[in-house]
Short mmCIF file of N, CA, C and O in Angstrom, two decimals:
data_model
loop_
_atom_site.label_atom_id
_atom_site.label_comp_id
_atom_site.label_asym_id
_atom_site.label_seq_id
_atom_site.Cartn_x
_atom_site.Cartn_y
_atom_site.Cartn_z
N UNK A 32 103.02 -136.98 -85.64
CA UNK A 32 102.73 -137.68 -86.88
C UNK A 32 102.56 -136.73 -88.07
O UNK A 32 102.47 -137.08 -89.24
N UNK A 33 102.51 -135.34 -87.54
CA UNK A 33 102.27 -134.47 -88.99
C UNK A 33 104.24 -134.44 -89.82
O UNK A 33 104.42 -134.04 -90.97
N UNK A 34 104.95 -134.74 -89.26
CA UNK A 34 106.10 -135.17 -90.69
C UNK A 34 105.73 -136.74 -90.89
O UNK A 34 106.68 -137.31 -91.41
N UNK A 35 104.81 -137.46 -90.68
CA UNK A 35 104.90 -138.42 -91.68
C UNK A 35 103.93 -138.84 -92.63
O UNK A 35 102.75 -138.48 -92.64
N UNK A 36 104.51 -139.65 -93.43
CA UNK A 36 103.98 -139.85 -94.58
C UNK A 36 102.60 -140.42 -94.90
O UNK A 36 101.88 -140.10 -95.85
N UNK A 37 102.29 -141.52 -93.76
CA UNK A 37 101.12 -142.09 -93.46
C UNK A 37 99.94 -141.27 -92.74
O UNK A 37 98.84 -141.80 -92.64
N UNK A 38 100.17 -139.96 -92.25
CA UNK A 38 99.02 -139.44 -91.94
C UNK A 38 98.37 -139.34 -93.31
O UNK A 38 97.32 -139.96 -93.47
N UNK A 39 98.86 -138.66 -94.30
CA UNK A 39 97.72 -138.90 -95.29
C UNK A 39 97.87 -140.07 -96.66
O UNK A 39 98.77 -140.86 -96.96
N UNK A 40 96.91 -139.83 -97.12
CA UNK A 40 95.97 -141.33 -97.68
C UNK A 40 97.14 -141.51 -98.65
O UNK A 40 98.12 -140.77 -98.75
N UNK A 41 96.89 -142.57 -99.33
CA UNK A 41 97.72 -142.84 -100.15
C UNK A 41 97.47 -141.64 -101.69
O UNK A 41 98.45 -141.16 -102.25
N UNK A 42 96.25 -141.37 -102.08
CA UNK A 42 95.75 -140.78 -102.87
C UNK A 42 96.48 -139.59 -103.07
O UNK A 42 97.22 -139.19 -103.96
N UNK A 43 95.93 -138.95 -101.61
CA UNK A 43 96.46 -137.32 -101.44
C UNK A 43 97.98 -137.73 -101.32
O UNK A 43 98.75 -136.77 -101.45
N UNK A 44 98.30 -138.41 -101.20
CA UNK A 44 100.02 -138.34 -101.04
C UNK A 44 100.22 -138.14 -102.72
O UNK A 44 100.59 -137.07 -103.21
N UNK A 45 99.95 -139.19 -103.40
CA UNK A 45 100.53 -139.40 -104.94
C UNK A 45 99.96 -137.75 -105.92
O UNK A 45 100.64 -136.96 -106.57
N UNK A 46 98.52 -137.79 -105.61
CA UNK A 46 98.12 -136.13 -105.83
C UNK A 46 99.19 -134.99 -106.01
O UNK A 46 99.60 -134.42 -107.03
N UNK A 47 99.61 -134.81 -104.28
CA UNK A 47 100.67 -133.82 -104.03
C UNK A 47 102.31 -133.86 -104.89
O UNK A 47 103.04 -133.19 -105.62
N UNK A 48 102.23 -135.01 -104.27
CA UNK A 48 103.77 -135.65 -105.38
C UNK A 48 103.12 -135.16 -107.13
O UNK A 48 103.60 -134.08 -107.45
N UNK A 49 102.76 -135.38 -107.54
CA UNK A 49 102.39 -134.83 -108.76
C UNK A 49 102.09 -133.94 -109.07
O UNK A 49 102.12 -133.68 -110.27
N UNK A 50 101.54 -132.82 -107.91
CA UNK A 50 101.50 -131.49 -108.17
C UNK A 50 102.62 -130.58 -108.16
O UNK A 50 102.79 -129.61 -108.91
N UNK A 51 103.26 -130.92 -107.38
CA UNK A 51 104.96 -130.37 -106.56
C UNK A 51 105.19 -130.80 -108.40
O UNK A 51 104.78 -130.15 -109.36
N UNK A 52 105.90 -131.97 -108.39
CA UNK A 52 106.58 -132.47 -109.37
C UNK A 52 106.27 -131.77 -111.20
O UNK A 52 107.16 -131.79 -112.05
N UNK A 53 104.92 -131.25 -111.44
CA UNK A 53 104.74 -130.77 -112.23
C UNK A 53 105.41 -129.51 -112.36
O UNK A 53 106.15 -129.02 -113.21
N UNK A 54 104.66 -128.92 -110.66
CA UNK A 54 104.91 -127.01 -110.47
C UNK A 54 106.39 -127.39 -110.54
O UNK A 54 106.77 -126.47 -111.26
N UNK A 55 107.27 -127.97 -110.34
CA UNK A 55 108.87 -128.03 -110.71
C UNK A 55 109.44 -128.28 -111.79
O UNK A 55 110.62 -127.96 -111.96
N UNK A 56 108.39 -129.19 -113.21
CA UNK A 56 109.01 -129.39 -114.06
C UNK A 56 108.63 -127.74 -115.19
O UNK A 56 109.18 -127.42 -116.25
N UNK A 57 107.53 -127.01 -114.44
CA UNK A 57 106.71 -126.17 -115.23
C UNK A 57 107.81 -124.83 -115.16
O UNK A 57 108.30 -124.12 -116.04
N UNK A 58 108.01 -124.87 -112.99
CA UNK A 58 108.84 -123.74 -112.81
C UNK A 58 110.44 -123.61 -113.92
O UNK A 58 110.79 -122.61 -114.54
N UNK A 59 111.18 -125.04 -113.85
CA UNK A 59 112.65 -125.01 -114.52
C UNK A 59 112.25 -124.96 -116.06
O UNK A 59 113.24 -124.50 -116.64
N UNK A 60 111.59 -125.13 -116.67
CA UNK A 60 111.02 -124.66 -117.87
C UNK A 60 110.79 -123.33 -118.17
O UNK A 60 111.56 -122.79 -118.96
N UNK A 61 109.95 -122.75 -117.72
CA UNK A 61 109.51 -121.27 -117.53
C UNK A 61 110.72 -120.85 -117.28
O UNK A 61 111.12 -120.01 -118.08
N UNK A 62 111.49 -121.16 -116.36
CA UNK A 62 112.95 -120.25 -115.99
C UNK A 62 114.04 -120.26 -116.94
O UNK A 62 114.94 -119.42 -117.03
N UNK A 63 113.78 -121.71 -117.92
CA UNK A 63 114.63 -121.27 -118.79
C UNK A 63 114.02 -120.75 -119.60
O UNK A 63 114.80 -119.84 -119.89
N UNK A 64 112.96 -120.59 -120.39
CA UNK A 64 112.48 -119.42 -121.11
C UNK A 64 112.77 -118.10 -120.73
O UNK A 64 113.15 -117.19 -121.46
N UNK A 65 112.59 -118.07 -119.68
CA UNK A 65 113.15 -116.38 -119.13
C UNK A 65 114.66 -115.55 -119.45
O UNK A 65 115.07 -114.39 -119.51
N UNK A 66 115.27 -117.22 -119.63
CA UNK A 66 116.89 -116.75 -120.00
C UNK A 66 117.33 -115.92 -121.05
O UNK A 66 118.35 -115.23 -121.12
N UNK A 67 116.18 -116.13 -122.05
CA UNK A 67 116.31 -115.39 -123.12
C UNK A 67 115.81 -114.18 -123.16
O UNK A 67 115.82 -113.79 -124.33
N UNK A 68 115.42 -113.48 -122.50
CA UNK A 68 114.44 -111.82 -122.40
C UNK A 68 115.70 -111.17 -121.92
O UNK A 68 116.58 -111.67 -121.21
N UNK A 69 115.63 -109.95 -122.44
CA UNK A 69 116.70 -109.09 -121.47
C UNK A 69 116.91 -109.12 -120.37
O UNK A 69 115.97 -109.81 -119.97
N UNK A 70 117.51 -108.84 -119.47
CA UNK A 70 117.86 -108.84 -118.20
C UNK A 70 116.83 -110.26 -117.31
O UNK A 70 116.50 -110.08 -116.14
N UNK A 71 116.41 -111.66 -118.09
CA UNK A 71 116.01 -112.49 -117.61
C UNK A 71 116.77 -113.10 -116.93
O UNK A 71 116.18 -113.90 -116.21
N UNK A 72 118.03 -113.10 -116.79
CA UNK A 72 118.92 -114.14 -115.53
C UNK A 72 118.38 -114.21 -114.71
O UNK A 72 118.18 -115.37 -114.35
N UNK A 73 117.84 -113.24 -113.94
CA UNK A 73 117.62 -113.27 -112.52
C UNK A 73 115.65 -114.58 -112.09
O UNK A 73 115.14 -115.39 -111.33
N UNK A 74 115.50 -113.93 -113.08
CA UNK A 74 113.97 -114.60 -113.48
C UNK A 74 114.73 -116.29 -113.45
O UNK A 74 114.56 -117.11 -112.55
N UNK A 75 115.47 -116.46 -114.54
CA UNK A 75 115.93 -117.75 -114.42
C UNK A 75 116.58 -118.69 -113.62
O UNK A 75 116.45 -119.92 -113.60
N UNK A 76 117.27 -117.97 -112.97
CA UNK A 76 117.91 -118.85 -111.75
C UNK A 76 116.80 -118.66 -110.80
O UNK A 76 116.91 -119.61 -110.02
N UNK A 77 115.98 -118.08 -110.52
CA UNK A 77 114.93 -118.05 -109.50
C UNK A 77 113.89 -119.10 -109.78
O UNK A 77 113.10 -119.70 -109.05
N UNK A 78 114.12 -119.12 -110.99
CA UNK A 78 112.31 -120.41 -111.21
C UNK A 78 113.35 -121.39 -111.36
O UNK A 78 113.13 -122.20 -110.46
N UNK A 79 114.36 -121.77 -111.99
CA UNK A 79 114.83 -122.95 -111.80
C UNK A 79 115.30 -123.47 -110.46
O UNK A 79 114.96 -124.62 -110.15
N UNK A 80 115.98 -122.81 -109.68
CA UNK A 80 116.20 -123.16 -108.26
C UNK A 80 114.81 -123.53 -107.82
O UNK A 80 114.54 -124.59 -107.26
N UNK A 81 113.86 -122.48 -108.13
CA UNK A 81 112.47 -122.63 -107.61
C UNK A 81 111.67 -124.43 -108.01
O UNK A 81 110.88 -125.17 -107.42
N UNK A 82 112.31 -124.46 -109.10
CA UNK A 82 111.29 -125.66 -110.05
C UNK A 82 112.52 -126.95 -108.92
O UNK A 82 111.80 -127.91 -108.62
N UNK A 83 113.69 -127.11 -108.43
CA UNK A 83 114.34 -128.06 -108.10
C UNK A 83 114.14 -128.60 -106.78
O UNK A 83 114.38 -129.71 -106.31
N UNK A 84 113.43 -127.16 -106.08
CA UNK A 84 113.24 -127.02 -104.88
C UNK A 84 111.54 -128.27 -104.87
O UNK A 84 111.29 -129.33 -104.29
N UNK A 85 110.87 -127.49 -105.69
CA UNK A 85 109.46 -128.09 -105.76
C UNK A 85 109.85 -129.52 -106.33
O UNK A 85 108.93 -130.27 -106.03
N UNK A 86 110.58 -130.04 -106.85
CA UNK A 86 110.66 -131.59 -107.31
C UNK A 86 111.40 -131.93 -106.36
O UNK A 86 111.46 -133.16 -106.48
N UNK A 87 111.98 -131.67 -105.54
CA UNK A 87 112.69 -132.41 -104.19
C UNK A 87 111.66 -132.33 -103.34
O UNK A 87 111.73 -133.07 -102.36
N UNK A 88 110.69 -131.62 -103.46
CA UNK A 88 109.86 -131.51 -102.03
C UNK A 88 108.68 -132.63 -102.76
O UNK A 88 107.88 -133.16 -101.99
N UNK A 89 108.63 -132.91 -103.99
CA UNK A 89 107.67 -133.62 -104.23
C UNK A 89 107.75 -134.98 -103.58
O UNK A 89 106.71 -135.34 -103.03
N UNK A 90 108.53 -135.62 -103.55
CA UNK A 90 109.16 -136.81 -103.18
C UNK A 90 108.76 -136.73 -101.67
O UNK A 90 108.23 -137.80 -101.37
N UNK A 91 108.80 -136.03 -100.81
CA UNK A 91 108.70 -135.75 -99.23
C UNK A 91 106.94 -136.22 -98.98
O UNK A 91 106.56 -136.85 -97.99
N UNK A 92 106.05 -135.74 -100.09
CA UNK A 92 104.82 -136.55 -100.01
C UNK A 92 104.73 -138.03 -100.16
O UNK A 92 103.76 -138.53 -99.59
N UNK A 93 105.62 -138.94 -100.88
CA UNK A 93 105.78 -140.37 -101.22
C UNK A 93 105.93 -140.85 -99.73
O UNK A 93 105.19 -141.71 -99.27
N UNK A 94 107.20 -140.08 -98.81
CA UNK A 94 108.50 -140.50 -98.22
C UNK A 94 107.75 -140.03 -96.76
O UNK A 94 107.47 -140.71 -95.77
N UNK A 95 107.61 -139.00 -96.96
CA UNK A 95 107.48 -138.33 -95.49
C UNK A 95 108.44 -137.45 -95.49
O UNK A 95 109.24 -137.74 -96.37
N UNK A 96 108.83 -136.24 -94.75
CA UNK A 96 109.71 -134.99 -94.91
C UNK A 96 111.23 -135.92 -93.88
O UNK A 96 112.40 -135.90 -94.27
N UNK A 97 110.88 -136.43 -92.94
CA UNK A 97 111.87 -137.22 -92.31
C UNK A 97 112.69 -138.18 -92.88
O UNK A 97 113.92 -138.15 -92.90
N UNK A 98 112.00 -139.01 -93.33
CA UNK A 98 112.35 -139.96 -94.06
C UNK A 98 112.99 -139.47 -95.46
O UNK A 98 113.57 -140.22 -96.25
N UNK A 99 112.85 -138.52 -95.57
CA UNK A 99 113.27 -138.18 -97.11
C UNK A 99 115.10 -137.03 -96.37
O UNK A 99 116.24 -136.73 -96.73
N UNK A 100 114.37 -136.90 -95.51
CA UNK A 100 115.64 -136.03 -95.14
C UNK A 100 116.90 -137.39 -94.59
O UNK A 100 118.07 -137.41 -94.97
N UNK A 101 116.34 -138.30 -93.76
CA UNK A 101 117.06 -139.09 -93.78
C UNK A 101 118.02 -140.30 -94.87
O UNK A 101 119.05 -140.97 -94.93
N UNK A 102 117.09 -140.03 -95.41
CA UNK A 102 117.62 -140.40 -97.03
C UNK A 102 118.96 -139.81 -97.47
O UNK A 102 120.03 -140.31 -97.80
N UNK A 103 118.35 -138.14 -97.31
CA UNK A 103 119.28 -137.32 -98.22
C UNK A 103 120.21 -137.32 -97.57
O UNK A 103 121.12 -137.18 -98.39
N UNK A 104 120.90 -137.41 -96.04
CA UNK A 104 121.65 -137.27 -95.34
C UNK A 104 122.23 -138.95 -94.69
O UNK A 104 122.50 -139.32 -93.54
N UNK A 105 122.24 -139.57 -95.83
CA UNK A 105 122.71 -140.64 -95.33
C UNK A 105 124.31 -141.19 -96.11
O UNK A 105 124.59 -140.81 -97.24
N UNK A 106 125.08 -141.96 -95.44
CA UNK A 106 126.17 -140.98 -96.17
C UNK A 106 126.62 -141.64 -97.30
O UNK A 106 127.74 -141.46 -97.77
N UNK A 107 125.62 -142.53 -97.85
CA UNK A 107 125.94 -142.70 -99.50
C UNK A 107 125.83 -141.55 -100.01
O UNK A 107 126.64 -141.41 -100.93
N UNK A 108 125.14 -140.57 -99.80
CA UNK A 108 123.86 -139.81 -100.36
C UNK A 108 124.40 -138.47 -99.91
O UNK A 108 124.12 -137.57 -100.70
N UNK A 109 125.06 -138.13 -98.94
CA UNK A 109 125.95 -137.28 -98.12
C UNK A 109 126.23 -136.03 -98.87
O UNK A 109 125.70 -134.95 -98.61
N UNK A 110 127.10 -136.24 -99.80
CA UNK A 110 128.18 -135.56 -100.44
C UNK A 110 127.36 -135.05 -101.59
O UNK A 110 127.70 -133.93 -101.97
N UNK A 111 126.34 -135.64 -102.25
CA UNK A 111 125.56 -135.42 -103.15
C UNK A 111 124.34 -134.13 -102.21
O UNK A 111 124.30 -132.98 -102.63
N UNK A 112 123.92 -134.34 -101.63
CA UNK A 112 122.91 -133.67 -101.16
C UNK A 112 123.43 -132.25 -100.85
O UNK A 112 122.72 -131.32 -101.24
N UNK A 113 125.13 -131.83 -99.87
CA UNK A 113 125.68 -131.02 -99.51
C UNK A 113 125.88 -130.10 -101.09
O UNK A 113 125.48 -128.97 -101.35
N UNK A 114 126.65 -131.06 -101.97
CA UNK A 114 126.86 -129.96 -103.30
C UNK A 114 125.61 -129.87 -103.73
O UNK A 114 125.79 -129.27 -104.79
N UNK A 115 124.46 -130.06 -103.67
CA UNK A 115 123.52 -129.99 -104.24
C UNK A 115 122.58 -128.70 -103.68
O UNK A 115 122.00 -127.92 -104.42
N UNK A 116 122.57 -128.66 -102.50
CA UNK A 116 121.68 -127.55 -101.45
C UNK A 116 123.08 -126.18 -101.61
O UNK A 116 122.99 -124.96 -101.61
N UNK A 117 124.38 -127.16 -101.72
CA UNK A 117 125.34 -125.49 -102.09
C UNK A 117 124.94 -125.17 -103.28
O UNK A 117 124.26 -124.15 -103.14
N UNK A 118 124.98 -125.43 -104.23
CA UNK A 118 124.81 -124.75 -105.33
C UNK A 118 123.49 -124.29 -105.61
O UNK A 118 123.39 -123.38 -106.43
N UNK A 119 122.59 -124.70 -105.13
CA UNK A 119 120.75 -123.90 -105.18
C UNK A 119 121.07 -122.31 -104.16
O UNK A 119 120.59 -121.19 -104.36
N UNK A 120 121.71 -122.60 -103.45
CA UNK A 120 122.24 -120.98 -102.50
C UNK A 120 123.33 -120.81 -103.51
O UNK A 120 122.86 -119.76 -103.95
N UNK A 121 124.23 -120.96 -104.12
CA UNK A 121 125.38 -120.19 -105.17
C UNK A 121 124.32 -119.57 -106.25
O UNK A 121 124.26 -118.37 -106.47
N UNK A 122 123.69 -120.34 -106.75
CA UNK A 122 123.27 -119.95 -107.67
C UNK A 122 121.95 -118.42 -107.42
O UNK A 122 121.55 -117.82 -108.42
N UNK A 123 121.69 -118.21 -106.64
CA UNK A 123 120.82 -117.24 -105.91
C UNK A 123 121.73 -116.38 -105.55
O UNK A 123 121.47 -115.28 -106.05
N UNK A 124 123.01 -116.37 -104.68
CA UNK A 124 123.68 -115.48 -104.51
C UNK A 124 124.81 -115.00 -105.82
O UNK A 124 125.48 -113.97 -105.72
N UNK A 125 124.87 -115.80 -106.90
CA UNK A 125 125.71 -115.52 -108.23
C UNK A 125 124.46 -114.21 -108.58
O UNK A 125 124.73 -113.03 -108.37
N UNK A 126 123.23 -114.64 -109.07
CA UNK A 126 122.68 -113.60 -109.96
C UNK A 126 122.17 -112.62 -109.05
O UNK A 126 122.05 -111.57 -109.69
N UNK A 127 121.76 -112.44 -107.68
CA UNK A 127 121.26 -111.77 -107.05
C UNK A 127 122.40 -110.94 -106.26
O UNK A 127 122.09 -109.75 -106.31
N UNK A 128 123.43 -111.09 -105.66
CA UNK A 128 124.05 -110.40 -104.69
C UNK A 128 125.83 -110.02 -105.18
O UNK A 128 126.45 -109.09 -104.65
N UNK A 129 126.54 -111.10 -106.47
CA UNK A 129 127.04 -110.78 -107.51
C UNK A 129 127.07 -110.31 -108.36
O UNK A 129 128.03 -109.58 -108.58
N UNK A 130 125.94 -110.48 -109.46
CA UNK A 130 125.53 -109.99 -110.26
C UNK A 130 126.23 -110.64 -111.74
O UNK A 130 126.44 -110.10 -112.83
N UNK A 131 126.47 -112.05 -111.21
CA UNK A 131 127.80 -112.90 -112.04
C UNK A 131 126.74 -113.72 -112.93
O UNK A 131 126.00 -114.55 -112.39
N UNK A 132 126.67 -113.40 -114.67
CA UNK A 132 125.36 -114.28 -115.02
C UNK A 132 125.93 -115.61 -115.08
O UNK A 132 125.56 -116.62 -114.49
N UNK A 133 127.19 -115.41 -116.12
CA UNK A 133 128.00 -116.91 -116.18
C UNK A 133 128.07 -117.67 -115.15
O UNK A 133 127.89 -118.83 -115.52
N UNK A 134 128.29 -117.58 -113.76
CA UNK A 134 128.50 -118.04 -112.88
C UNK A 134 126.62 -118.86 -112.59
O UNK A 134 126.33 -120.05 -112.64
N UNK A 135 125.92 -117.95 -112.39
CA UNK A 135 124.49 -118.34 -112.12
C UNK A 135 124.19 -119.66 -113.29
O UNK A 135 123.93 -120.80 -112.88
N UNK A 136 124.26 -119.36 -114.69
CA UNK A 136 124.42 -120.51 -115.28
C UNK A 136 124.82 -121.83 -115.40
O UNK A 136 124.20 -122.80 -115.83
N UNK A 137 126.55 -121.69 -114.73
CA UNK A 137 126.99 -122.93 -114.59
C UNK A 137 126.64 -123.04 -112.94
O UNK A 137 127.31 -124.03 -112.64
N UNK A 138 126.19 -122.75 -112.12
CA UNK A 138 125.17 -123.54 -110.93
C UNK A 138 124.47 -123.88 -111.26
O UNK A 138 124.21 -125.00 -110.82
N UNK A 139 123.52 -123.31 -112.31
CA UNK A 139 121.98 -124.12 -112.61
C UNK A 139 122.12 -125.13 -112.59
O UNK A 139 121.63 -125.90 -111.77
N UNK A 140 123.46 -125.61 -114.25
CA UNK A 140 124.02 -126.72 -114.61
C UNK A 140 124.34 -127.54 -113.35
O UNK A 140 123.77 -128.57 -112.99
N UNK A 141 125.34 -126.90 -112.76
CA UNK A 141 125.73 -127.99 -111.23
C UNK A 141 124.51 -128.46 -110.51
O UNK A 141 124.39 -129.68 -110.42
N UNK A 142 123.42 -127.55 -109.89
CA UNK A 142 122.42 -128.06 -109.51
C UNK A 142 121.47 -129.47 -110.32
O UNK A 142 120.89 -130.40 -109.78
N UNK A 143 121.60 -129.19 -111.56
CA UNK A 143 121.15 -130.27 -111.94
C UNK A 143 121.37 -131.69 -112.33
O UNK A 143 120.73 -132.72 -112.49
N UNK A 144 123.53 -130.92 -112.43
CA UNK A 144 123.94 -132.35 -112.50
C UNK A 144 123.80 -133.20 -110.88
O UNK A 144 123.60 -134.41 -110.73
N UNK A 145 123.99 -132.04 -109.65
CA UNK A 145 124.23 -132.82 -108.38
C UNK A 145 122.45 -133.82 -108.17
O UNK A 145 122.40 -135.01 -107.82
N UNK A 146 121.46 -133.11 -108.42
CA UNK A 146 120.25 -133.66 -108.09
C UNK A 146 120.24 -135.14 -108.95
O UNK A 146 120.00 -136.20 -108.38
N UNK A 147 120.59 -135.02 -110.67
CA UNK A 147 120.88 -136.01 -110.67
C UNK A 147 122.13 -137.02 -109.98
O UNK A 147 121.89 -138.10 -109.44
N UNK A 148 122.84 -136.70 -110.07
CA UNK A 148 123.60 -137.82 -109.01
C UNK A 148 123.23 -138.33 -108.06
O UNK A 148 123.97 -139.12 -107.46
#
């Protein structure tokens, strides 16, 4: 019962969801501020991947980590979730192991258009 959602209260669930969900809207914020400092790319694709990561996991407190995975892997939802988890790893390996900023940029972008979708 510890992946589901009903072990804890309704309270601490909505709590967490709102903490995640902040630390994600605070992290992709902060990361794009970073874009602008010298050599900030790397800062930026790290807190924004970081901030997308923490607002997807926020939802897993509402849902349960199962249930939310089953969600994401269901195959309306399929194709969206796959480009979406690729490009949070492109975008980490563009500025970190490439060294490609343009490239890290337009993943951010992709990451955020796939999460929305």
């Amino acid at each position: 019962k510890v992946l589901d959602a009903s072990t804890l209260s309704f309270g601490t669930r909505v709590r967490w969801f709102a903490i995640c969900f902040v630390a994600g809207i605070v992290c992709s914020i902060l990361g794009t501020g970073l874009l602008w400092l010298p050599n900030g790319i790397k800062l930026f694709a790290l807190f924004y991947t970081l901030g997308n990561i923490a607002a997807l996991a926020s939802t897993c407190f509402l849902m349960g980590p199962l249930k939310q995975l089953k969600a994401m892997f269901d195959p309306k939802r399929l194709v969206a979730t796959i480009v979406m988890l690729l490009f949070l790893v492109l975008t980490l390996c563009a500025v970190f192991w490439w060294g490609k900023k343009g490239l890290a940029v337009l993943f951010c972008i992709l990451q955020f258009l796939a999460m929305t979708w």
